[in-house]
Amino acid sequence: MPAPTIAHVDLDAFFTSVEERDDPSLRGKPVVVGGSVKRGVVASASYAARVFGVRSAMPMAVAMRLCPQAVVVPHRMERYAEASAGFMAILRDYSPAVEALSFDEAFLDLTGSERLLGDGRAIATAIKQRVVRELALVASVGVAPIKLAAKIASDIDKPDGLRVITPAELLPFLHALPTSRLWGVGEVTQDKLATLGLRTIGDVARYPEAALIARLGPVWGHHLAQLARGEDPRTVVAADAPVSVGHQETFEDDVTDAHDLEPILLHQADRIGARLRRADLRAGVVVLIIKYDDFAQHTRRTTLPDPTSDGAVIARAALRLLRDVAIGAQPGRRVRLCGISTTSLEARDAPRQLTLDEGQRAKGERLGDVLDGIRGKFGAGAVKRAVHLADDDE
Amino acid sequence: MEFRIPKAEFVRGLRLAQSIADRKSTMPMLANVLLRTQGKDKLLVAATDLNVSLTAELKSTNTAEGGLTVNAKALHDLVVSAPGDTLTLKRTDNHWAEIKSGKVNYRIVGMPDRDFPKVPDPREVTFGEVDASVLREMIDRTLFSVCNDETRFHLNGVLFESSGSKARMVSTDGHRLSKVERPLPGGPQLSAGVIIPKKGLLEIKRVLEGATTAKLAVKTPHVFLQNEELSLAVKLIDAQFPPYEQVIPKDPKRSVVIDRALLVESLKRAQLMSSETRGVKLSLAAGTLTIASDNPDLGEVREEIDSDYAGDAIAIGFNPKYVIELLGQMTSDQVSLSLGGELDPGLWRPLGADDYVGVIMPMRI
């Protein structure tokens, strides 16, 4: 059996690149995408911002200290989701086995595709060109016989990288890298390895596996020895249909009045409805998620009489659940986060029991389809519910 | 308070009382039954869950006046198992009840009767006498399609319309609808329909057991039913029932007459092979009705029934449970099914003079 060919494709500085693409005035500036300046974390930083040491997942306050001139842009998940959908669609043209790791990152198993579409380098080049042409974004691609190496390879020449590791190059490539590049190795394990004198993956490969197991335990010892030998048992697993679609939000300031949550839940429900419709799904169960200021999380769930993709129906269910939740100004009752999750998803064209008020129900979903179309064309803010107009600064 | 009562008489009142008393309520009093002497020879027994209230006037021999409440279930079970034909019950200090039957003495803990919620008084309403079997039949024919989803409380009961000579009951759960009409002389004259909740209807059926006639009245917000010494007051659902006429198809394009028993048997066979989400498929073609279902995990079944169908071919999916339940309420040998398109509601009727219709929405298959 020939060695597998696995590609790891990663969009460079995804969120900020989308923002720079949509607003050319941001180009080249240190752009930081994130939620709240007070409480949020950096979701994405442009390369210009990374120069200052700004990194993803860094508290926003720290980022602002490192780079006070950074342009902070609130994240626009709809735009990213849209770009992500386009990205994944391109990838699926090159392999049926696409494993999305996040919005902007995926593994592809190219083992079978090579005979049809050319070798790994040719496919990687084609993907990069299409991402530029169709999405005006930049992707870095790593191609290797194993997932571990493909992921490292895509990262190594970023941005706009393309690195192909052939089976013959695999071990020399891996062995030169520091142990921190091994999947699952964090600072603690890295230190442990360092005390054994193991600094590179090659060092680990040359160390007896039995000794490694004695030091790190059977699971970890075996895992690291295996990776260091260039064996990564993980295959590319094409994602199944989603099991839930949800949306949640952490607030800048805790909410102490349930009424204030209503427009937020309505907005979340609308977005969930749009995502369900985009995926041609309906949800049968609505779950309300409330996290209090003491981080206690409460969920309440309800089964809908009939599955729906209508945001208004999801919102009604969530608001009904909200009535059973204690919310107030006293500690432990202040709401830090609220969200909705929908589960029991089924395809929109799945067999189903029709209802006597089918016309009414269909109307809600059709309205949603129309609104989706308008928002797709003119942007997420093109059509809003009246209760959400006050949120606008314009 | 002290009275003597025949065991059979006491059980008759307590049996219904303990089914109505609400053991799960946050108000402990609602799990209790009220016992209160009335004059020298009557005992008032009452139970309520605040929506359904029972009052029974039982024959007793009272030697001391007064009232008491005790746990309904406990008292019922105790009385049923008592050895003698009669019992005496006496209130002692701190609301204890002392019960004697034959050689057995019981003491059970009670609560004062003044804390018992006020129940609607049937003596304040004007009853009309109706045929109990008609009422029972109308309930049976609509109760099964009541909606159990508590968030749609306006559908959690049966719509009752009554002119004084005719009555109509309608129920729907959003997927199907049942409507029955019967002459009901003596029934209340209502200007608008009222919604009787499901639990209340179940209790009404219990009170109607064995009765040939019963007394019926509607005095908002309650419907009252009386059978001899038992009176029931059921709180109506204060909501608007949907305009049900709109969902009953007016002139469906296709119609077929089918042997009811054959169809039920066939549907039960198909049901064994159907998965919950897919239902069974009814295919009509000239002269035949084919009933088929398949389940990817199990297999498939097909059955042909002769029919008088002459229209163009159509295939429509139904939840077999809905059709079987509806046909189970019909008594005619033959039933008719009228259809529009494959996504339009199916209209089921018994053939003959029976004024009963069922509307069932199809499944999209």
PDB file of C-alpha atoms in Angstrom, chain B residues 85-221:
ATOM      1  CA  ASP B  85     -69.457  -3.307  56.616  1.00  0.00           C
ATOM      2  CA  THR B  86     -69.635   0.006  58.430  1.00  0.00           C
ATOM      3  CA  LEU B  87     -67.086   2.422  59.834  1.00  0.00           C
ATOM      4  CA  THR B  88     -67.208   5.120  62.432  1.00  0.00           C
ATOM      5  CA  LEU B  89     -64.904   8.103  62.206  1.00  0.00           C
ATOM      6  CA  LYS B  90     -64.284  10.511  65.045  1.00  0.00           C
ATOM      7  CA  ARG B  91     -62.115  13.603  65.193  1.00  0.00           C
ATOM      8  CA  THR B  92     -59.920  13.735  68.283  1.00  0.00           C
ATOM      9  CA  ASP B  93     -57.451  16.301  69.588  1.00  0.00           C
ATOM     10  CA  ASN B  94     -54.966  17.878  67.200  1.00  0.00           C
ATOM     11  CA  HIS B  95     -56.974  16.818  64.151  1.00  0.00           C
ATOM     12  CA  TRP B  96     -56.394  13.142  64.473  1.00  0.00           C
ATOM     13  CA  ALA B  97     -59.046  10.851  63.049  1.00  0.00           C
ATOM     14  CA  GLU B  98     -60.020   7.704  64.905  1.00  0.00           C
ATOM     15  CA  ILE B  99     -61.605   5.107  62.697  1.00  0.00           C
ATOM     16  CA  LYS B 100     -63.272   1.939  63.891  1.00  0.00           C
ATOM     17  CA  SER B 101     -64.388  -0.927  61.736  1.00  0.00           C
ATOM     18  CA  GLY B 102     -65.181  -4.329  63.204  1.00  0.00           C
ATOM     19  CA  LYS B 103     -62.442  -4.981  65.689  1.00  0.00           C
ATOM     20  CA  VAL B 104     -59.891  -2.688  64.036  1.00  0.00           C
ATOM     21  CA  ASN B 105     -58.992   0.729  65.345  1.00  0.00           C
ATOM     22  CA  TYR B 106     -57.064   3.200  63.254  1.00  0.00           C
ATOM     23  CA  ARG B 107     -55.681   6.575  64.130  1.00  0.00           C
ATOM     24  CA  ILE B 108     -54.533   8.753  61.281  1.00  0.00           C
ATOM     25  CA  VAL B 109     -53.175  12.249  61.316  1.00  0.00           C
ATOM     26  CA  GLY B 110     -55.267  14.998  59.745  1.00  0.00           C
ATOM     27  CA  MET B 111     -55.390  18.749  59.187  1.00  0.00           C
ATOM     28  CA  PRO B 112     -58.088  21.266  60.085  1.00  0.00           C
ATOM     29  CA  ASP B 113     -60.921  21.598  57.561  1.00  0.00           C
ATOM     30  CA  ARG B 114     -60.859  25.407  57.614  1.00  0.00           C
ATOM     31  CA  ASP B 115     -57.597  25.357  55.592  1.00  0.00           C
ATOM     32  CA  PHE B 116     -59.158  23.345  52.794  1.00  0.00           C
ATOM     33  CA  PRO B 117     -59.600  25.436  49.619  1.00  0.00           C
ATOM     34  CA  LYS B 118     -63.114  26.498  48.764  1.00  0.00           C
ATOM     35  CA  VAL B 119     -64.494  24.278  46.031  1.00  0.00           C
ATOM     36  CA  PRO B 120     -67.169  25.372  43.539  1.00  0.00           C
ATOM     37  CA  ASP B 121     -70.597  24.661  44.981  1.00  0.00           C
ATOM     38  CA  PRO B 122     -72.814  22.634  42.628  1.00  0.00           C
ATOM     39  CA  ARG B 123     -75.872  23.872  44.489  1.00  0.00           C
ATOM     40  CA  GLU B 124     -75.319  27.272  42.927  1.00  0.00           C
ATOM     41  CA  VAL B 125     -75.751  26.133  39.337  1.00  0.00           C
ATOM     42  CA  THR B 126     -78.743  25.093  37.273  1.00  0.00           C
ATOM     43  CA  PHE B 127     -78.282  21.680  35.755  1.00  0.00           C
ATOM     44  CA  GLY B 128     -79.845  20.094  32.690  1.00  0.00           C
ATOM     45  CA  GLU B 129     -80.272  16.349  32.395  1.00  0.00           C
ATOM     46  CA  VAL B 130     -78.456  14.669  29.498  1.00  0.00           C
ATOM     47  CA  ASP B 131     -77.903  11.163  28.176  1.00  0.00           C
ATOM     48  CA  ALA B 132     -74.756   9.896  29.927  1.00  0.00           C
ATOM     49  CA  SER B 133     -73.839   7.401  27.196  1.00  0.00           C
ATOM     50  CA  VAL B 134     -73.893  10.114  24.520  1.00  0.00           C
ATOM     51  CA  LEU B 135     -71.658  12.318  26.611  1.00  0.00           C
ATOM     52  CA  ARG B 136     -69.282   9.451  27.282  1.00  0.00           C
ATOM     53  CA  GLU B 137     -69.139   8.544  23.607  1.00  0.00           C
ATOM     54  CA  MET B 138     -68.403  12.135  22.574  1.00  0.00           C
ATOM     55  CA  ILE B 139     -65.564  12.303  25.087  1.00  0.00           C
ATOM     56  CA  ASP B 140     -64.065   9.005  23.912  1.00  0.00           C
ATOM     57  CA  ARG B 141     -64.150  10.141  20.319  1.00  0.00           C
ATOM     58  CA  THR B 142     -62.190  13.316  20.946  1.00  0.00           C
ATOM     59  CA  LEU B 143     -60.049  12.689  24.036  1.00  0.00           C
ATOM     60  CA  PHE B 144     -57.352  10.690  22.174  1.00  0.00           C
ATOM     61  CA  SER B 145     -56.403  13.572  19.901  1.00  0.00           C
ATOM     62  CA  VAL B 146     -55.996  16.190  22.634  1.00  0.00           C
ATOM     63  CA  CYS B 147     -52.584  17.870  22.586  1.00  0.00           C
ATOM     64  CA  ASN B 148     -50.325  16.883  25.495  1.00  0.00           C
ATOM     65  CA  ASP B 149     -47.775  19.639  24.952  1.00  0.00           C
ATOM     66  CA  GLU B 150     -48.274  21.944  27.925  1.00  0.00           C
ATOM     67  CA  THR B 151     -46.896  24.941  26.088  1.00  0.00           C
ATOM     68  CA  ARG B 152     -49.971  24.883  23.860  1.00  0.00           C
ATOM     69  CA  PHE B 153     -52.482  24.981  26.670  1.00  0.00           C
ATOM     70  CA  HIS B 154     -55.304  26.103  24.383  1.00  0.00           C
ATOM     71  CA  LEU B 155     -55.101  22.658  22.805  1.00  0.00           C
ATOM     72  CA  ASN B 156     -54.850  20.748  26.111  1.00  0.00           C
ATOM     73  CA  GLY B 157     -58.570  20.096  26.162  1.00  0.00           C
ATOM     74  CA  VAL B 158     -61.679  19.400  24.119  1.00  0.00           C
ATOM     75  CA  LEU B 159     -63.749  22.212  22.685  1.00  0.00           C
ATOM     76  CA  PHE B 160     -67.361  21.760  23.779  1.00  0.00           C
ATOM     77  CA  GLU B 161     -70.150  23.559  21.952  1.00  0.00           C
ATOM     78  CA  SER B 162     -73.760  23.062  22.958  1.00  0.00           C
ATOM     79  CA  SER B 163     -77.041  24.615  21.786  1.00  0.00           C
ATOM     80  CA  GLY B 164     -79.353  22.898  24.243  1.00  0.00           C
ATOM     81  CA  SER B 165     -80.444  20.383  21.647  1.00  0.00           C
ATOM     82  CA  LYS B 166     -77.203  19.555  19.844  1.00  0.00           C
ATOM     83  CA  ALA B 167     -73.624  19.378  21.032  1.00  0.00           C
ATOM     84  CA  ARG B 168     -70.224  19.246  19.366  1.00  0.00           C
ATOM     85  CA  MET B 169     -66.803  18.251  20.672  1.00  0.00           C
ATOM     86  CA  VAL B 170     -63.548  18.979  18.858  1.00  0.00           C
ATOM     87  CA  SER B 171     -59.943  18.260  19.736  1.00  0.00           C
ATOM     88  CA  THR B 172     -56.639  18.669  17.947  1.00  0.00           C
ATOM     89  CA  ASP B 173     -52.964  18.177  18.707  1.00  0.00           C
ATOM     90  CA  GLY B 174     -51.722  20.066  15.668  1.00  0.00           C
ATOM     91  CA  HIS B 175     -51.250  16.907  13.619  1.00  0.00           C
ATOM     92  CA  ARG B 176     -54.839  15.666  13.613  1.00  0.00           C
ATOM     93  CA  LEU B 177     -58.301  16.783  14.562  1.00  0.00           C
ATOM     94  CA  SER B 178     -61.419  14.937  15.682  1.00  0.00           C
ATOM     95  CA  LYS B 179     -64.920  16.368  15.610  1.00  0.00           C
ATOM     96  CA  VAL B 180     -68.124  14.710  16.770  1.00  0.00           C
ATOM     97  CA  GLU B 181     -71.679  16.052  16.777  1.00  0.00           C
ATOM     98  CA  ARG B 182     -74.654  14.523  18.561  1.00  0.00           C
ATOM     99  CA  PRO B 183     -78.141  15.525  19.594  1.00  0.00           C
ATOM    100  CA  LEU B 184     -77.825  16.356  23.288  1.00  0.00           C
ATOM    101  CA  PRO B 185     -81.180  17.595  24.570  1.00  0.00           C
ATOM    102  CA  GLY B 186     -80.912  19.027  28.048  1.00  0.00           C
ATOM    103  CA  GLY B 187     -77.372  20.224  27.398  1.00  0.00           C
ATOM    104  CA  PRO B 188     -76.380  23.778  28.282  1.00  0.00           C
ATOM    105  CA  GLN B 189     -77.146  26.614  25.889  1.00  0.00           C
ATOM    106  CA  LEU B 190     -73.765  28.137  25.219  1.00  0.00           C
ATOM    107  CA  SER B 191     -73.178  31.256  23.156  1.00  0.00           C
ATOM    108  CA  ALA B 192     -69.571  30.192  22.575  1.00  0.00           C
ATOM    109  CA  GLY B 193     -67.631  26.978  22.938  1.00  0.00           C
ATOM    110  CA  VAL B 194     -65.703  26.164  26.110  1.00  0.00           C
ATOM    111  CA  ILE B 195     -62.502  24.141  26.435  1.00  0.00           C
ATOM    112  CA  ILE B 196     -62.632  21.290  28.956  1.00  0.00           C
ATOM    113  CA  PRO B 197     -59.147  20.131  29.979  1.00  0.00           C
ATOM    114  CA  LYS B 198     -58.064  16.549  29.464  1.00  0.00           C
ATOM    115  CA  LYS B 199     -57.716  15.645  33.138  1.00  0.00           C
ATOM    116  CA  GLY B 200     -61.198  16.970  33.807  1.00  0.00           C
ATOM    117  CA  LEU B 201     -62.626  14.860  30.989  1.00  0.00           C
ATOM    118  CA  LEU B 202     -60.977  11.756  32.407  1.00  0.00           C
ATOM    119  CA  GLU B 203     -62.645  12.440  35.766  1.00  0.00           C
ATOM    120  CA  ILE B 204     -65.969  13.209  34.088  1.00  0.00           C
ATOM    121  CA  LYS B 205     -65.748   9.794  32.411  1.00  0.00           C
ATOM    122  CA  ARG B 206     -65.202   8.187  35.813  1.00  0.00           C
ATOM    123  CA  VAL B 207     -68.227   9.927  37.282  1.00  0.00           C
ATOM    124  CA  LEU B 208     -70.311   8.866  34.270  1.00  0.00           C
ATOM    125  CA  GLU B 209     -69.453   5.194  34.793  1.00  0.00           C
ATOM    126  CA  GLY B 210     -72.603   3.137  35.082  1.00  0.00           C
ATOM    127  CA  ALA B 211     -74.891   6.146  34.715  1.00  0.00           C
ATOM    128  CA  THR B 212     -77.744   6.346  32.200  1.00  0.00           C
ATOM    129  CA  THR B 213     -78.337  10.046  32.717  1.00  0.00           C
ATOM    130  CA  ALA B 214     -76.236  12.787  34.240  1.00  0.00           C
ATOM    131  CA  LYS B 215     -76.696  16.440  35.020  1.00  0.00           C
ATOM    132  CA  LEU B 216     -74.580  18.917  33.124  1.00  0.00           C
ATOM    133  CA  ALA B 217     -74.055  22.658  33.460  1.00  0.00           C
ATOM    134  CA  VAL B 218     -71.583  25.290  32.373  1.00  0.00           C
ATOM    135  CA  LYS B 219     -71.076  28.269  34.635  1.00  0.00           C
ATOM    136  CA  THR B 220     -67.888  30.046  33.682  1.00  0.00           C
ATOM    137  CA  PRO B 221     -65.190  29.327  34.661  1.00  0.00           C
TER     138      PRO B 221
END
